[in-house]
Coordinates of C-alpha atoms in Angstrom, one line a residue:
X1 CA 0.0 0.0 0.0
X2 CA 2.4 2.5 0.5
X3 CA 3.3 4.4 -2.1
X4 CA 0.1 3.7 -3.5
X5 CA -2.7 6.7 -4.5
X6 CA -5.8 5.8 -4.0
X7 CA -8.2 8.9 -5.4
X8 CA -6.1 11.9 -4.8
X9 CA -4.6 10.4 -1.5
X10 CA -1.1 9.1 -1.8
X11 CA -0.4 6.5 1.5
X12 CA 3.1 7.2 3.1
X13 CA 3.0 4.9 6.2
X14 CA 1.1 2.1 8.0
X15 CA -0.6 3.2 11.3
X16 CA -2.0 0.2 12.5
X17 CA -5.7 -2.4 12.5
X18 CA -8.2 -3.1 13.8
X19 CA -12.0 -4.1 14.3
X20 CA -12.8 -1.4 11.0
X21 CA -10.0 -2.9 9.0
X22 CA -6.1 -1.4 8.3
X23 CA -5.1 2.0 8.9
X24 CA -3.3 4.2 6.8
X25 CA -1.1 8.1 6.9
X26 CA -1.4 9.5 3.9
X27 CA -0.8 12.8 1.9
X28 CA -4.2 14.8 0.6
X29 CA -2.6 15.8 -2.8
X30 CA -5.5 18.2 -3.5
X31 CA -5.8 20.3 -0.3
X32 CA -2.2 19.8 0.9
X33 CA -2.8 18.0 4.3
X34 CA -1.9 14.6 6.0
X35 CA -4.9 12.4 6.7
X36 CA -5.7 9.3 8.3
X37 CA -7.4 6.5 5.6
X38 CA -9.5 3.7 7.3
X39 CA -10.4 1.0 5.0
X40 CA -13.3 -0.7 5.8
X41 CA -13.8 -4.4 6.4
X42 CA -15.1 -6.3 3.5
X43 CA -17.8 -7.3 5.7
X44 CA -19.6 -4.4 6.0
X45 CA -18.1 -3.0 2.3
X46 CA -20.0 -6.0 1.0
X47 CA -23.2 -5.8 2.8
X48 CA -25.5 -2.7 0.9
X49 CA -27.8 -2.4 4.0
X50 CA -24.4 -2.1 6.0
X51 CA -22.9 0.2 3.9
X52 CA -26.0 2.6 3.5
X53 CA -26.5 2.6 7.2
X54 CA -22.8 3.4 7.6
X55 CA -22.9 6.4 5.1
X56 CA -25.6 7.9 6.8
X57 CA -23.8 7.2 10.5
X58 CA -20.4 9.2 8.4
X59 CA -22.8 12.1 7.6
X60 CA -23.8 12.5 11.4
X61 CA -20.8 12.1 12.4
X62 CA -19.0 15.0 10.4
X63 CA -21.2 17.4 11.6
X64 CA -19.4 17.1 15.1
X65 CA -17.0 20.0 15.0
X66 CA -15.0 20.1 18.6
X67 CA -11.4 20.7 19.5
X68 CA -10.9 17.2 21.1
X69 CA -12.6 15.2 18.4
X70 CA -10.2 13.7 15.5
X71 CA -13.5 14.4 12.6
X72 CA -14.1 13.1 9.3
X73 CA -13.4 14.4 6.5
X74 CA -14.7 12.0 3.6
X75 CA -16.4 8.7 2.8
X76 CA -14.5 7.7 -0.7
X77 CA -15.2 4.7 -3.0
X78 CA -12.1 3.9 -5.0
X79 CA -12.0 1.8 -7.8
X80 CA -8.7 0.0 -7.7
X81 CA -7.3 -3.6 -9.7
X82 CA -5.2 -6.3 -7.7
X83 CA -4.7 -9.1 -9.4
X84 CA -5.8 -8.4 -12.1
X85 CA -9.1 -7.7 -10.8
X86 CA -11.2 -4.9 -10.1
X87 CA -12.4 -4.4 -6.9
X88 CA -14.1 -1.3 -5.4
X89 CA -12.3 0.0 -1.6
X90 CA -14.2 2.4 0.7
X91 CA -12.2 4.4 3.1
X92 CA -13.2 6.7 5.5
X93 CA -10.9 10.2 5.6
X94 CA -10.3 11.5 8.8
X95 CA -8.4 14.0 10.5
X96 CA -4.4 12.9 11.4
X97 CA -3.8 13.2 15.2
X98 CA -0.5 13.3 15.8
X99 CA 1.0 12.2 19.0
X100 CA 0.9 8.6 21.2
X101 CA -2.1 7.0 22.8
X102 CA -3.3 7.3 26.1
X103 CA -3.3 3.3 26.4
X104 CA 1.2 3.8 25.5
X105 CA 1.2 7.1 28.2
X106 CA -0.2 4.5 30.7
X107 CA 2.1 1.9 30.0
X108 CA 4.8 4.3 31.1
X109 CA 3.2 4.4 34.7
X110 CA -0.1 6.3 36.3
X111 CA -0.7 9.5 35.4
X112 CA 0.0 12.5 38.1
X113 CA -3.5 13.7 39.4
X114 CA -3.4 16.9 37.6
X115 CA -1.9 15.5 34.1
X116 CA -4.7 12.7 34.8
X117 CA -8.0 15.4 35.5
X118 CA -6.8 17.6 32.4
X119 CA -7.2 14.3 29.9
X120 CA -10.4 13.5 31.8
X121 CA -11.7 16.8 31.3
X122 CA -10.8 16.7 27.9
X123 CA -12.1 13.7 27.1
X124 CA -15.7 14.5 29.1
X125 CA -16.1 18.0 26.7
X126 CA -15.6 15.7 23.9
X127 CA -18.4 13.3 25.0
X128 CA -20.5 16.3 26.1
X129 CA -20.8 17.8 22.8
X130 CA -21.5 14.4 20.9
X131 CA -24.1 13.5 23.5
X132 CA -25.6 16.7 23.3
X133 CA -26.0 16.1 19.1
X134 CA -27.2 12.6 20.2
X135 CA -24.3 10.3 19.5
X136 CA -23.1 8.1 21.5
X137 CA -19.2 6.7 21.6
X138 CA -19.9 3.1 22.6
X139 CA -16.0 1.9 22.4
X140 CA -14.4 4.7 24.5
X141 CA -11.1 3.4 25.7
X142 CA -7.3 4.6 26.2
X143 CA -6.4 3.1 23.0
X144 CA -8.8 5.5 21.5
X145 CA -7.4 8.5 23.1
X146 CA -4.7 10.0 21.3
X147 CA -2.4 13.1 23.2
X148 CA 0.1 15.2 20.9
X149 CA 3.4 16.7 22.7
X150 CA 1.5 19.9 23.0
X151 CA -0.6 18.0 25.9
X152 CA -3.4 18.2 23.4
X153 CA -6.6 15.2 23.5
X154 CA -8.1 14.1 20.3
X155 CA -11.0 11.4 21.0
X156 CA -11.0 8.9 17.8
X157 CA -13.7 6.8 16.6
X158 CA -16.2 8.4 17.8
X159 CA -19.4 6.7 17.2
X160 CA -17.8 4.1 14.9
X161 CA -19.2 1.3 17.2
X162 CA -22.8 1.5 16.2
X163 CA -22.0 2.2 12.5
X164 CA -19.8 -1.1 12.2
X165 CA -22.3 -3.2 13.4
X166 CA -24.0 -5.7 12.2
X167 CA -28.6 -5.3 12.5
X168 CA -30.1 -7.4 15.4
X169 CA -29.9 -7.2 19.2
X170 CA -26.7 -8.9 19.8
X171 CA -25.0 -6.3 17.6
X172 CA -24.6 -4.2 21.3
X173 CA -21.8 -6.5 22.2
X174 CA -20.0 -7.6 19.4
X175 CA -17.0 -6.4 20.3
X176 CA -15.1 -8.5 17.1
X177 CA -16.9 -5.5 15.3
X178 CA -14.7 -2.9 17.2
X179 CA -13.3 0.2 15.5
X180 CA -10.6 0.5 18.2
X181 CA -7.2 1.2 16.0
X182 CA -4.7 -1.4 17.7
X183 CA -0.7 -0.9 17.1
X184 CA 0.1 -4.0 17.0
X185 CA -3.1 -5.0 15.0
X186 CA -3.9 -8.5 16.6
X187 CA -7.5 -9.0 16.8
X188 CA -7.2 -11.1 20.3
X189 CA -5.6 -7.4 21.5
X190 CA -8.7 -5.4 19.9
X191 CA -11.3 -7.4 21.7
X192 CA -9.8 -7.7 24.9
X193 CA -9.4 -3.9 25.0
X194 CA -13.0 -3.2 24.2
X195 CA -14.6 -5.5 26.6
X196 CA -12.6 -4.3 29.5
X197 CA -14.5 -1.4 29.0
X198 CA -18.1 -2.5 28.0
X199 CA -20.1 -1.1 31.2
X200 CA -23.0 -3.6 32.3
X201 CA -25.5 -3.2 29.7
X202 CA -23.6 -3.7 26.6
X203 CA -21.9 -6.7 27.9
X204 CA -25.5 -8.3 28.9
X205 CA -26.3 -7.1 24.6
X206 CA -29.0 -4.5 26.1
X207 CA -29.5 -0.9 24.4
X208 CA -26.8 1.5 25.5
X209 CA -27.1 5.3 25.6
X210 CA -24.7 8.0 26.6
X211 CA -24.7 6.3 30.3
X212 CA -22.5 3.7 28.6
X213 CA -19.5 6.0 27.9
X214 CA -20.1 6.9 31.7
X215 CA -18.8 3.7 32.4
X216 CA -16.4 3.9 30.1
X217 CA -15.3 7.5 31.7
X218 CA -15.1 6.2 34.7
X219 CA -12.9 3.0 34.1
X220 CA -10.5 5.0 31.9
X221 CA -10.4 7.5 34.4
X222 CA -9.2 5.0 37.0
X223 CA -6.6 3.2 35.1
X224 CA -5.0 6.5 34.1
X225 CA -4.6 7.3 37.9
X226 CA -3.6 3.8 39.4
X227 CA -1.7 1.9 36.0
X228 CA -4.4 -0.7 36.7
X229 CA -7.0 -2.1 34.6
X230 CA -10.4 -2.2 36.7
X231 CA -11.4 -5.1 34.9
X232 CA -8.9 -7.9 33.3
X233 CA -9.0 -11.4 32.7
X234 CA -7.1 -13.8 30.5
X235 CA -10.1 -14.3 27.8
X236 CA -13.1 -11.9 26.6
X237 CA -15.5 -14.4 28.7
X238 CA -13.2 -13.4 31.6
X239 CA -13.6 -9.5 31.4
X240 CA -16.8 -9.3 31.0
X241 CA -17.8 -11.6 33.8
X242 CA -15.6 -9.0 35.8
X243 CA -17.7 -6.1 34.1
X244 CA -20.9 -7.9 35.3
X245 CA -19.7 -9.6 38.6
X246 CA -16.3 -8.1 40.0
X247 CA -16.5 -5.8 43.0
X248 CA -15.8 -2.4 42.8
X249 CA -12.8 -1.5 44.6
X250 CA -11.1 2.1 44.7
X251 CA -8.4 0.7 47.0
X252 CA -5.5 1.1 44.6
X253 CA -5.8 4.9 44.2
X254 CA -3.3 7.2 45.1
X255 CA -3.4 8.2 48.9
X256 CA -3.9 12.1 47.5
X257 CA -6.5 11.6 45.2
X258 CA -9.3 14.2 46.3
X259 CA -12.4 13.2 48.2
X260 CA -14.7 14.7 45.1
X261 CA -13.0 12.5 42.5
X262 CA -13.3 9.5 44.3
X263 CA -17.1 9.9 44.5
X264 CA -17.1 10.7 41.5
X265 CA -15.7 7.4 40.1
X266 CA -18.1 5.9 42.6
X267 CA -21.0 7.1 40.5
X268 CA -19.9 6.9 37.1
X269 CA -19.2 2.8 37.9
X270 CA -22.7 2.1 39.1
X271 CA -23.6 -1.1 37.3
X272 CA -27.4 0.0 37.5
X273 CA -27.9 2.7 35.0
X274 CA -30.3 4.7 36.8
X275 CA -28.0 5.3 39.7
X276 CA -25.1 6.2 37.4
X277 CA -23.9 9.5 37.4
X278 CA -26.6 10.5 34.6
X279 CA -24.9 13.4 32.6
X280 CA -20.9 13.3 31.8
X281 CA -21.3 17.4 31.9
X282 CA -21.7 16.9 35.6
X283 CA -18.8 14.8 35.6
X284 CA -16.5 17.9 33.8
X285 CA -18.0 20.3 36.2
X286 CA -16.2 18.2 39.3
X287 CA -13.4 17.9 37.6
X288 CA -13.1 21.7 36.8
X289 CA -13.6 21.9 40.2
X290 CA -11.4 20.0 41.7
X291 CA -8.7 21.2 39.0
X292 CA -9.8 25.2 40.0
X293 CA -7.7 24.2 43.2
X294 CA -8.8 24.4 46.7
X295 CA -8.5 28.6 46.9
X296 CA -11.4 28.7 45.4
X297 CA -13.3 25.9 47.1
X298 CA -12.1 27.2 50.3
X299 CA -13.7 30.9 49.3
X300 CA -16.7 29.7 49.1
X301 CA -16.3 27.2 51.9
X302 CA -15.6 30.0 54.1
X303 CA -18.0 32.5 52.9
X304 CA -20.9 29.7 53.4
X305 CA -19.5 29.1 57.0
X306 CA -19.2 33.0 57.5
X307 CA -22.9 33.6 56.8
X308 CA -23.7 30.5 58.5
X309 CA -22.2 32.0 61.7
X310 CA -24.4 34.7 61.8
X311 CA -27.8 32.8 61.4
X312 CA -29.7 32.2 64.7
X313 CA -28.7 28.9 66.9
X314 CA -31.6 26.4 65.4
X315 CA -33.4 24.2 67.8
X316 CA -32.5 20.6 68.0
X317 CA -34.0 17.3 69.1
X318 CA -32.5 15.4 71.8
X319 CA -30.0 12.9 70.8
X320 CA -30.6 9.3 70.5
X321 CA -28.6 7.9 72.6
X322 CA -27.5 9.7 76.1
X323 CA -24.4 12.4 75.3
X324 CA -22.7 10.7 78.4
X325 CA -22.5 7.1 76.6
X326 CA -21.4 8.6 73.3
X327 CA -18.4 10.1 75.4
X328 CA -17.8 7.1 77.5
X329 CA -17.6 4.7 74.8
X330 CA -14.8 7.3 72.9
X331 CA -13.2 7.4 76.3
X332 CA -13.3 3.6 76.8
X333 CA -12.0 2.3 73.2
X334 CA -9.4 4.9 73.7
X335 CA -8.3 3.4 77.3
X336 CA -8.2 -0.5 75.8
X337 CA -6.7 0.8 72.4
X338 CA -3.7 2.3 74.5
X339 CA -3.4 -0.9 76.4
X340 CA -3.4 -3.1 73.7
X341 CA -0.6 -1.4 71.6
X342 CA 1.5 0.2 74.0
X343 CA 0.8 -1.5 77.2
X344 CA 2.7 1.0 79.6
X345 CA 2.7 3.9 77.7
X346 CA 2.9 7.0 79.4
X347 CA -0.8 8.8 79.4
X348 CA -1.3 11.8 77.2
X349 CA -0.4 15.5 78.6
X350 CA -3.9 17.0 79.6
X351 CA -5.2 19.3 77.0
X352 CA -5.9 23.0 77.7
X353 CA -8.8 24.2 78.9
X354 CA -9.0 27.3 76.9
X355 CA -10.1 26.8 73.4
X356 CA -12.8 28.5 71.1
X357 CA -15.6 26.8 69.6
X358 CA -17.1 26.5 66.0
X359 CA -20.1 25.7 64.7
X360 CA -19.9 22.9 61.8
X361 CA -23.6 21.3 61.3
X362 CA -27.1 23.7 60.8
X363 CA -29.5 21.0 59.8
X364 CA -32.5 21.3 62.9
X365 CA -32.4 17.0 62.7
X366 CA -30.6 14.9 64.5
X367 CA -27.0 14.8 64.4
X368 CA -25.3 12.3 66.3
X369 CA -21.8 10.6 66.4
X370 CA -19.2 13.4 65.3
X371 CA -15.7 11.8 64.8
X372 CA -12.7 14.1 63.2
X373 CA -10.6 13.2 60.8
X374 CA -6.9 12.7 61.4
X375 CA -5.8 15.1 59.1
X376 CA -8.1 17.7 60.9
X377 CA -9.8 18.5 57.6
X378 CA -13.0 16.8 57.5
X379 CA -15.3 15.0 60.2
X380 CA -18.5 12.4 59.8
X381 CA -21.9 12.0 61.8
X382 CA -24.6 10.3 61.9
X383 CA -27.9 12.6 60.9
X384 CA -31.6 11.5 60.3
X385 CA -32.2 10.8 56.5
X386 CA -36.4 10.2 56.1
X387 CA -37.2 7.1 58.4
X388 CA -33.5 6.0 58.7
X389 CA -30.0 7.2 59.9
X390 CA -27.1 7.4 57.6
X391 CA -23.6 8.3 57.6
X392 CA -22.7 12.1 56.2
X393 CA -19.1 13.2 55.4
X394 CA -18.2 16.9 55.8
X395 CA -15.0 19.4 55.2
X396 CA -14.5 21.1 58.6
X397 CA -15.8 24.9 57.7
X398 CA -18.1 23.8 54.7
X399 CA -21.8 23.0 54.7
X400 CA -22.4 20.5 51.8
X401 CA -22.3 17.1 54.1
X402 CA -22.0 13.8 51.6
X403 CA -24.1 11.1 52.6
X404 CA -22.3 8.4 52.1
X405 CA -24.4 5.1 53.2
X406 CA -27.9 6.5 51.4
X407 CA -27.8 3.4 49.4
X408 CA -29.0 1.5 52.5
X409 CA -32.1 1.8 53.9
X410 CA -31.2 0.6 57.3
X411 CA -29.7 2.6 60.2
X412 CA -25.4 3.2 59.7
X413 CA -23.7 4.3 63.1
X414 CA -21.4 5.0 65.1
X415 CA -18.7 6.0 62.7
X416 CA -14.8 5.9 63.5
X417 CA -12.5 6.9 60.8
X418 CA -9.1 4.7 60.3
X419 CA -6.0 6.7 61.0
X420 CA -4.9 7.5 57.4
X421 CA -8.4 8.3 56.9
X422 CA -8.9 6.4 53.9
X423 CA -11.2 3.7 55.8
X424 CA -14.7 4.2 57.8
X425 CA -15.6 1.5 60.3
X426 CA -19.3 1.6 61.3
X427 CA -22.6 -0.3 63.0
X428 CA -25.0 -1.3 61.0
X429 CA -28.1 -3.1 60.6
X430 CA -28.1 -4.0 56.9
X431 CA -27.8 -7.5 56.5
X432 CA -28.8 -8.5 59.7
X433 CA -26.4 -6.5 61.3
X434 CA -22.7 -6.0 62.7
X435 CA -19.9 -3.6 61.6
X436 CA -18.5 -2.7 58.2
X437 CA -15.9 -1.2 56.5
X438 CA -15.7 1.5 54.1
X439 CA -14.0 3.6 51.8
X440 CA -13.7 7.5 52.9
X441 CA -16.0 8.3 50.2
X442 CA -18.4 5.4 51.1
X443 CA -17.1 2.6 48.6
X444 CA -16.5 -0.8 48.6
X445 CA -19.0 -1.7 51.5
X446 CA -18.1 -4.7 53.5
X447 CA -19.0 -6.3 56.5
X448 CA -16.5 -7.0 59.2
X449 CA -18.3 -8.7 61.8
X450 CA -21.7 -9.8 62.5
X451 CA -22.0 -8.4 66.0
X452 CA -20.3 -5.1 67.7
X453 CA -20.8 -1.9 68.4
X454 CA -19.1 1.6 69.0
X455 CA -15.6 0.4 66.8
X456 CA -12.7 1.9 67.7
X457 CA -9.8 1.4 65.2
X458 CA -6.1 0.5 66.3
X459 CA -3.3 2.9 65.9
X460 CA -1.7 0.4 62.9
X461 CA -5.2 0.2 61.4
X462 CA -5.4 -3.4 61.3
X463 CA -7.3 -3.9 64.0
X464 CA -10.8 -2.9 65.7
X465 CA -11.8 -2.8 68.9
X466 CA -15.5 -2.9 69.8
X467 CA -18.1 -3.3 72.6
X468 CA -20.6 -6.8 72.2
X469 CA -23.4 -5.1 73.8
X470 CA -25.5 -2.1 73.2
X471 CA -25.5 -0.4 76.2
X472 CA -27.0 3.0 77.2
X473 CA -25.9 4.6 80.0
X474 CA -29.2 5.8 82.1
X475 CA -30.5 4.7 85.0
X476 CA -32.4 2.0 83.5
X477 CA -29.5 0.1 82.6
X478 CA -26.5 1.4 84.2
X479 CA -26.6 -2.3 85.9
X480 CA -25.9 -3.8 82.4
X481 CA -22.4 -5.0 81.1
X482 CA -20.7 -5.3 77.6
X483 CA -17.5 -7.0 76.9
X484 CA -15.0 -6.3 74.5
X485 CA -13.5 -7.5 71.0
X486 CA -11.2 -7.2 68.9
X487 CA -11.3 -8.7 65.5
X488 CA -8.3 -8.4 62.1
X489 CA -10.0 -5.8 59.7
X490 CA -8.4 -8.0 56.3
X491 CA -9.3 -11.9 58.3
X492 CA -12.2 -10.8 60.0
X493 CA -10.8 -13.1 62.9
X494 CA -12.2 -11.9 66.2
X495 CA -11.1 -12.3 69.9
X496 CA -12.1 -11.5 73.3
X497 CA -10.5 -8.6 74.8
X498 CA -12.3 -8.0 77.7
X499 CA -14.9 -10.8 79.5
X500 CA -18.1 -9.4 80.4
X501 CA -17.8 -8.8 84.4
X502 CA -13.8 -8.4 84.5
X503 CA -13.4 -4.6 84.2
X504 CA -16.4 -4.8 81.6
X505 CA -17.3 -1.7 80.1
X506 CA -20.6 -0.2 80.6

């Protein structure tokens, strides 16, 4: 082929194949540019229904006119003779992005969060202006991602997925049909790469709309901050058992990657489309906001809490449980913690008496269970959500709380974040009951025990302590005892600390 002119395009190198057949540079001899010629399969070439459909896809498709999507620039039938036989070849004309792929920046190692959030907001305008003209990307991946030295994004493809494909329901998950352009042009390569990021509904062959490249956001956006593929497996039957079965797990992000993008992953890989983060504009907005830096956050953080500070005290009911057992409980865990891990430690300096107070919460509910961050920065409670109580997440001076446990409609309590303050242990009575483990931004649910209350976590964070009983401490039962436990956070193996009756807590 190269060397070769096929109209008035003259093919200098080989750029690669893949599910929508070879790829070629070439010279535009008449308008004095370098293109990028995609020859179509003979499949769909041969197939007049195919080809018609996938005209009409070409014309929608040029319309799109945005910085960070590559666009088309012609549909061309050449006649052309190879062995001595004539044979018409369509290409597709499309715009020459320079540069490497996001899938060959990856290979070199995770992205840094900022270099990672600029792509990502890139790539979510791109998507935002196709979804607003209706199209849909379907096969949105890092291979499909291309970045020139000038830090530029060009999204390729786009929409190539549903013109390739073949009528019928199962079309939505024939990923052999695949436009993704492969380097190394193996078509094992091509299909693994597109199912590891099929979300739920094209795997299971359903309809997909602009929700699906959602999914897709999300899972590019995670492997360009951890190196990782979310979802992997040795054959396509593999991956997309993953993409159906696999749990979620944000555990392998970087340590400093911001509270706001984390939950935003969280929503973008919902398998159930209609709690999926609905709109990808919403997802750029986050992302513009978490790029703005915190200055500007922390204006209007402080501006909120400023105003909020002058608004009359509100009246509040009476907690749930007595503010003296709340306290004793802290106090308690505290004592056994210090025991257990440095048995003969000297006892903390007492703090100062002197100290000024701030108001962080203004609901009028009920807001119970306040534990602070290590870092100082942020703080959860427990507050009344309808006819349950849930676990909120707050920045220490703002007033947007996160609820991070609304998913469940049983009661979350009695909170206690791990020392790194990537990890919330909790009570719970989803289940059946006992006490779980979370992410910081409420991910990755799991349950740690099937009993327990009030945990305390170790100063190592392996470890929880925890009362057996419920116990409040009023008059009523002030006779009652609760012994203690500690259980392995990772084996779930439990012991008893404490025997109820020897020094039992109350």
């Amino acid at each position: 082929m190269i060397g070769r002119t096929l109209a008035h395009y003259k093919v200098t190198a080989r750029l690669g194949a893949g599910g929508m057949g070879e790829v070629w540079r070439a010279d535009d001899t008449r308008l004095g540019r370098e293109v990028a010629l995609k020859l179509l399969p003979a499949e769909v070439a041969a197939d007049p229904d195919r080809l018609a459909r996938f005209r009409r896809e070409a014309q929608v498709l040029a319309a799109l006119d945005h910085p960070n999507i590559a666009g088309i620039h012609a549909l061309e039938s050449v006649e052309t003779e190879e062995d001595g036989a004539q044979r018409t070849v369509h290409l597709l004309v499309m715009q020459l992005a320079e540069g490497e792929t996001l899938e060959e920046r990856i290979a070199r190692g995770p992205l840094p969060l900022d270099e990672a959030l600029a792509v990502a907001r890139s790539i979510a305008r791109a998507l935002e202006a196709a979804h607003a003209q209706g199209i849909v990307h379907r096969d949105l991946k890092p291979a499909n991602v291309k970045i020139d030295p000038a830090g530029n994004i060009k999204l390729l493809d786009f929409g190539l997925a549903k013109a390739l494909e073949p009528a019928g329901p199962a079309s939505h998950s024939d990923t052999a049909l695949s436009p993704t352009l492969t380097s190394a042009g193996t078509r094992a390569g091509m299909i693994l790469g597109t199912a590891a990021y099929m979300s739920p509904e094209q795997a299971r062959a359903r309809e997909a709309d602009a929700r699906a490249d959602v999914w897709a956001f999300g899972c590019v956006l995670y492997e360009m901050l951890t190196q990782e593929r979310l979802f992997d497996g040795e054959t396509v039957s593999d991956i997309l058992a993953a993409v159906l079965r696999k749990e979620i797990r944000l555990d392998a992000l970087p340590v400093a990657t911001p509270r706001a993008i984390r939950r935003l992953l969280r929503r973008c890989l919902q398998r159930d489309v209609t709690k999926r983060l609905q709109s990808i504009g919403d997802a750029r907005v986050e992302i513009e906001e978490t790029l703005a830096g915190d200055s500007a956050l922390e204006d209007d953080l402080a501006a909120e809490a400023a105003a909020g500070a002058q608004a009359a005290p509100r009246p509040r009911r009476p907690a749930i449980l007595p503010l003296a057992a709340v306290a004793f409980a802290a106090a308690a865990a505290t004592f056994v913690l210090t025991r257990l891990v440095a048995p003969g430690a000297a006892p903390a300096a007492p703090a100062s008496e002197a100290g000024t107070f701030q108001q962080l919460t203004w609901s009028a509910g009920q807001e119970i269970y306040p534990r602070l961050s290590p870092d100082g920065n942020t703080f959860v409670f427990v507050a009344q959500n309808g006819d349950q109580l849930d676990i909120h997440r707050q920045r220490v001076g703002g007033q947007k709380p996160d609820n991070l446990t609304e998913d469940s409609p049983d009661d979350d309590t009695q909170p206690a974040i791990s020392p790194d303050g990537e990890r919330i242990a909790f009570r719970s009575d989803r289940s059946g009951g006992g006490l779980f483990v979370m992410g910081a931004t409420g991910e990755s649910v799991r349950r740690v025990t099937e009993f327990g209350y009030n945990p305390a976590w170790s100063p190592d964070g392996k470890q929880l302590v925890f009362a057996t009983e419920s116990v409040e401490l009023s008059p009523a039962t002030r006779g009652a005892g609760s012994a203690l436990g500690v259980v392995d956070v990772t084996s779930g193996e439990t012991r008893r600390l404490m025997a109820d009756g020897e020094d039992a807590v109350q």
